[in-house]
PDB file of C-alpha atoms in Angstrom:
ATOM      1  CA  MET A  17      24.631  92.623 -42.437  1.00  0.00           C
ATOM      2  CA  VAL A  18      23.371  89.352 -43.673  1.00  0.00           C
ATOM      3  CA  PHE A  19      21.377  87.725 -41.566  1.00  0.00           C
ATOM      4  CA  PHE A  20      20.361  84.629 -43.531  1.00  0.00           C
ATOM      5  CA  ARG A  21      22.376  82.965 -46.456  1.00  0.00           C
ATOM      6  CA  LYS A  22      21.862  80.763 -48.908  1.00  0.00           C
ATOM      7  CA  LYS A  23      23.252  77.544 -47.576  1.00  0.00           C
ATOM      8  CA  LYS A  24      26.415  76.221 -49.482  1.00  0.00           C
ATOM      9  CA  ASP A  25      25.737  73.333 -51.382  1.00  0.00           C
ATOM     10  CA  MET A  26      28.640  70.347 -50.356  1.00  0.00           C
ATOM     11  CA  PRO A  27      29.340  67.207 -50.858  1.00  0.00           C
ATOM     12  CA  ASN A  28      28.570  64.030 -47.671  1.00  0.00           C
ATOM     13  CA  GLY A  29      31.012  62.247 -47.546  1.00  0.00           C
ATOM     14  CA  LEU A  30      34.048  65.280 -46.888  1.00  0.00           C
ATOM     15  CA  TRP A  31      34.329  65.393 -42.677  1.00  0.00           C
ATOM     16  CA  VAL A  32      33.955  63.012 -40.355  1.00  0.00           C
ATOM     17  CA  ARG A  33      34.016  63.371 -36.473  1.00  0.00           C
ATOM     18  CA  CYS A  34      36.742  61.883 -34.000  1.00  0.00           C
ATOM     19  CA  ASP A  35      34.504  59.595 -31.304  1.00  0.00           C
ATOM     20  CA  GLY A  36      38.116  60.524 -29.340  1.00  0.00           C
ATOM     21  CA  CYS A  37      37.374  64.021 -28.851  1.00  0.00           C
ATOM     22  CA  GLY A  38      34.699  65.115 -31.227  1.00  0.00           C
ATOM     23  CA  SER A  39      36.795  66.625 -33.640  1.00  0.00           C
ATOM     24  CA  MET A  40      36.016  67.571 -37.397  1.00  0.00           C
ATOM     25  CA  LEU A  41      38.262  66.499 -39.446  1.00  0.00           C
ATOM     26  CA  PHE A  42      38.950  66.563 -43.120  1.00  0.00           C
ATOM     27  CA  LYS A  43      38.629  62.989 -44.411  1.00  0.00           C
ATOM     28  CA  LYS A  44      41.211  62.659 -47.173  1.00  0.00           C
ATOM     29  CA  THR A  45      42.991  64.130 -43.744  1.00  0.00           C
ATOM     30  CA  VAL A  46      42.428  61.208 -42.258  1.00  0.00           C
ATOM     31  CA  GLU A  47      43.115  58.614 -44.580  1.00  0.00           C
ATOM     32  CA  ASP A  48      46.425  59.844 -45.679  1.00  0.00           C
ATOM     33  CA  GLY A  49      47.115  59.524 -41.342  1.00  0.00           C
ATOM     34  CA  ILE A  50      46.078  56.495 -42.187  1.00  0.00           C
ATOM     35  CA  PHE A  51      43.070  56.562 -40.641  1.00  0.00           C
ATOM     36  CA  VAL A  52      44.273  58.145 -36.795  1.00  0.00           C
ATOM     37  CA  CYS A  53      43.018  61.529 -35.788  1.00  0.00           C
ATOM     38  CA  PRO A  54      45.384  64.275 -35.847  1.00  0.00           C
ATOM     39  CA  GLU A  55      44.569  65.657 -32.703  1.00  0.00           C
ATOM     40  CA  CYS A  56      43.576  62.866 -29.722  1.00  0.00           C
ATOM     41  CA  ASN A  57      45.586  59.802 -31.937  1.00  0.00           C
ATOM     42  CA  TYR A  58      42.080  57.741 -32.490  1.00  0.00           C
ATOM     43  CA  HIS A  59      42.413  54.545 -34.324  1.00  0.00           C
ATOM     44  CA  PHE A  60      39.194  54.965 -36.718  1.00  0.00           C
ATOM     45  CA  ARG A  61      37.815  52.014 -38.209  1.00  0.00           C
ATOM     46  CA  ILE A  62      39.156  50.654 -41.009  1.00  0.00           C
ATOM     47  CA  PHE A  63      37.704  48.376 -43.960  1.00  0.00           C
ATOM     48  CA  SER A  64      39.055  45.651 -45.049  1.00  0.00           C
ATOM     49  CA  ARG A  65      39.716  46.873 -48.580  1.00  0.00           C
ATOM     50  CA  ASP A  66      41.214  49.708 -47.036  1.00  0.00           C
ATOM     51  CA  ARG A  67      43.632  47.778 -45.304  1.00  0.00           C
ATOM     52  CA  LEU A  68      44.171  46.348 -47.688  1.00  0.00           C
ATOM     53  CA  ASN A  69      45.638  49.195 -50.322  1.00  0.00           C
ATOM     54  CA  LEU A  70      47.552  50.545 -46.896  1.00  0.00           C
ATOM     55  CA  LEU A  71      49.137  47.725 -47.100  1.00  0.00           C
ATOM     56  CA  VAL A  72      50.420  46.542 -50.919  1.00  0.00           C
ATOM     57  CA  ASP A  73      51.268  48.436 -53.913  1.00  0.00           C
ATOM     58  CA  GLU A  74      49.416  49.903 -56.279  1.00  0.00           C
ATOM     59  CA  ASN A  75      48.403  47.813 -59.433  1.00  0.00           C
ATOM     60  CA  SER A  76      50.939  44.431 -56.801  1.00  0.00           C
ATOM     61  CA  PHE A  77      48.107  42.981 -56.059  1.00  0.00           C
ATOM     62  CA  GLU A  78      45.924  41.081 -58.172  1.00  0.00           C
ATOM     63  CA  GLU A  79      42.151  39.404 -55.937  1.00  0.00           C
ATOM     64  CA  MET A  80      41.632  35.891 -55.944  1.00  0.00           C
ATOM     65  CA  TRP A  81      38.611  34.979 -55.478  1.00  0.00           C
ATOM     66  CA  PRO A  82      36.145  38.061 -55.641  1.00  0.00           C
ATOM     67  CA  ASN A  83      33.176  36.423 -55.365  1.00  0.00           C
ATOM     68  CA  MET A  84      33.610  34.439 -51.886  1.00  0.00           C
ATOM     69  CA  ALA A  85      31.856  34.515 -49.222  1.00  0.00           C
ATOM     70  CA  PRO A  86      32.223  32.685 -45.514  1.00  0.00           C
ATOM     71  CA  CYS A  87      30.538  29.159 -45.329  1.00  0.00           C
ATOM     72  CA  ASP A  88      28.377  26.705 -41.992  1.00  0.00           C
ATOM     73  CA  PRO A  89      30.214  23.458 -43.226  1.00  0.00           C
ATOM     74  CA  LEU A  90      28.950  22.361 -40.004  1.00  0.00           C
ATOM     75  CA  ASN A  91      26.103  23.996 -39.164  1.00  0.00           C
ATOM     76  CA  PHE A  92      27.002  25.775 -35.722  1.00  0.00           C
ATOM     77  CA  LYS A  93      24.314  26.218 -33.586  1.00  0.00           C
ATOM     78  CA  ASP A  94      24.783  28.238 -30.240  1.00  0.00           C
ATOM     79  CA  ARG A  95      21.964  28.026 -27.080  1.00  0.00           C
ATOM     80  CA  ILE A  96      21.566  32.441 -27.822  1.00  0.00           C
ATOM     81  CA  THR A  97      20.697  33.663 -30.857  1.00  0.00           C
ATOM     82  CA  TYR A  98      22.760  36.307 -32.267  1.00  0.00           C
ATOM     83  CA  PRO A  99      21.496  39.084 -33.335  1.00  0.00           C
ATOM     84  CA  GLU A 100      21.242  40.349 -37.118  1.00  0.00           C
TER      85      GLU A 100
END
């Protein structure tokens, strides 16, 4: 009977915890399920790049301006400061 075993090395990012039901899910399963928990139907946050990959067919989308960033031509100022 072994009480202490050597911890197996597992790469980071293989598992995600659902915020809805708390279950541990294989990340690939969540991605294949369109970022929805198969246990409770909780919708995970999704990055814009992942959303584009879901919407367009492979090799049918060409990004035109990859370095484009938002700008503020009106120099908008609010009465309340926003946290960074």
